[in-house]
Amino acid sequence: MKTKVKPVSPEAIEEAAQLIRAGELVGMPTETVYGLGANALDENAVRKIFEAKGRPGDNPLIVHVSSVEEIPALVREIPAAARKLMDAFWPGPMTLILPKADCIPSAVSAGLDTVGIRLPASEAARALIAAAGRPIAAPSANRSGKPSPTTAQHVFEDMDGRIPMILDGGACEVGVESSVIDATGEVPIILRPGGITPEMVQEVIGRVSVDEHVMSPLSEGDIVRSPGMKYKHYAPKAKTVIFDGAPENVIAAICARYDALIAAGEKPAILGFDEHDFGERTRISLGSVKRPNEAAARLFGALRELDERGETVALCEAVEATGIGLAVMNRMGRAAGFDIERV
Ligand code: TXA
Ligand code: MG
């Protein structure tokens, strides 16, 4: 199969919508990361997603809609707290876990009684869903185990020959996947942090809880609220180590480790902030230390770049785990197997 890449235009959206209606897969831009979309109500189309990604069948998919009016048909109930979050943060980088209606195939929900629903902010994504006339199930468009794609080029690297078309909407603005929030009860539980932060949810609902596995690895016997937590996503081939502490300590520790690695014949690279001085050492930028949203937007591209360049060790600067920084630290932490050195 040849994979076409087409910039977003009314014609390209119509072509992609026809593919979705015909049960095919389309790489689609969203404000978070690129998705691998299929008709959410067509079980055969949904199966193709798992095949193209190499995704385990027990990891459920998010269903994307183009307006809130489409939601009552997809869920059994919208609890009051969920309604408030929808009003406050949609369209936007938030997925709500709700009790699923029977029309959602079990392939989508991986046999669970709930379904993740998202109304994306990306206009191209909403236009595609509206043109298809069906909700679109879409996981991130990476092969399983690779960082989520934040450009159409990333999608092409992973999906060339596996899908008929990629809609190119440019680089994703947020750069990390949506916040996944269990909204089935009174207190929302953040299962995966993203652009809608715990602080923002707290502001609207008055209460919020963050799943303990957002910043720690799972051990055997732990209760898994979200199947995605079980899998080691976002792992570059380079061994990844995170340094956390006062900036001057972090910079000194990273430089010392870097030099020791060079002496040992390794090929290290630093994921660091623009304001920090690492001398001539190889550095991939996480943007400004003052704007953690830049680290969010750049992290996945940086992880891909490490592998392309054949770096063997990544030495990463931590960001403060508040606001969007929690999402950055969750993704960085998982890439590093939560190997964080306090300095
Ligand atoms: O930003 C995003 O959310 C992107 C774009 C394309 O919308 N999509 C995305 O999908 O990141 P995916 O499949 O890569 O990640 C979905 C996560 C997984 O960790 C999955 O386990 C969790 O959401 N999830 C989905 N449905 C769930 C459910 N019913 N209960 C608990 N967790 C669920
Ligand atoms: Mg994913």
mmCIF file of N, CA, C and O in Angstrom, residues 1-3 155-163 166:
data_model
loop_
_atom_site.group_PDB
_atom_site.id
_atom_site.type_symbol
_atom_site.label_atom_id
_atom_site.label_comp_id
_atom_site.label_asym_id
_atom_site.label_seq_id
_atom_site.Cartn_x
_atom_site.Cartn_y
_atom_site.Cartn_z
ATOM 1 N N MET A 1 0.847 -1.207 0.000
ATOM 2 C CA MET A 1 0.000 0.000 0.000
ATOM 3 C C MET A 1 0.878 1.251 0.000
ATOM 4 O O MET A 1 1.849 1.333 0.745
ATOM 5 N N LYS A 2 0.516 2.220 -0.859
ATOM 6 C CA LYS A 2 1.269 3.467 -0.875
ATOM 7 C C LYS A 2 0.590 4.478 0.057
ATOM 8 O O LYS A 2 -0.619 4.587 0.076
ATOM 9 N N THR A 3 1.366 5.177 0.848
ATOM 10 C CA THR A 3 0.809 6.126 1.808
ATOM 11 C C THR A 3 0.930 7.549 1.274
ATOM 12 O O THR A 3 2.030 8.053 1.095
ATOM 13 N N VAL A 155 4.505 10.441 11.550
ATOM 14 C CA VAL A 155 3.497 9.421 11.233
ATOM 15 C C VAL A 155 3.968 8.604 10.029
ATOM 16 O O VAL A 155 3.880 7.373 10.025
ATOM 17 N N PHE A 156 4.504 9.313 9.037
ATOM 18 C CA PHE A 156 4.972 8.638 7.819
ATOM 19 C C PHE A 156 6.081 7.638 8.164
ATOM 20 O O PHE A 156 6.085 6.507 7.661
ATOM 21 N N GLU A 157 7.008 8.042 9.037
ATOM 22 C CA GLU A 157 8.101 7.132 9.427
ATOM 23 C C GLU A 157 7.540 5.823 9.994
ATOM 24 O O GLU A 157 8.063 4.751 9.728
ATOM 25 N N ASP A 158 6.484 5.923 10.781
ATOM 26 C CA ASP A 158 5.951 4.732 11.458
ATOM 27 C C ASP A 158 4.924 3.973 10.616
ATOM 28 O O ASP A 158 4.773 2.761 10.784
ATOM 29 N N MET A 159 4.193 4.671 9.748
ATOM 30 C CA MET A 159 3.021 4.059 9.104
ATOM 31 C C MET A 159 3.148 3.915 7.585
ATOM 32 O O MET A 159 2.211 3.441 6.949
ATOM 33 N N ASP A 160 4.282 4.301 7.003
ATOM 34 C CA ASP A 160 4.446 4.207 5.555
ATOM 35 C C ASP A 160 4.174 2.766 5.100
ATOM 36 O O ASP A 160 4.758 1.826 5.635
ATOM 37 N N GLY A 161 3.267 2.621 4.130
ATOM 38 C CA GLY A 161 2.947 1.302 3.602
ATOM 39 C C GLY A 161 1.856 0.586 4.388
ATOM 40 O O GLY A 161 1.373 -0.465 3.963
ATOM 41 N N ARG A 162 1.470 1.124 5.531
ATOM 42 C CA ARG A 162 0.453 0.464 6.373
ATOM 43 C C ARG A 162 -0.916 1.122 6.281
ATOM 44 O O ARG A 162 -1.922 0.519 6.652
ATOM 45 N N ILE A 163 -0.952 2.401 5.884
ATOM 46 C CA ILE A 163 -2.234 3.127 5.812
ATOM 47 C C ILE A 163 -2.287 3.901 4.495
ATOM 48 O O ILE A 163 -1.244 4.266 3.944
ATOM 49 N N ILE A 166 -2.272 10.190 5.045
ATOM 50 C CA ILE A 166 -1.998 11.027 6.222
ATOM 51 C C ILE A 166 -2.397 12.451 5.868
ATOM 52 O O ILE A 166 -1.990 12.974 4.829
#
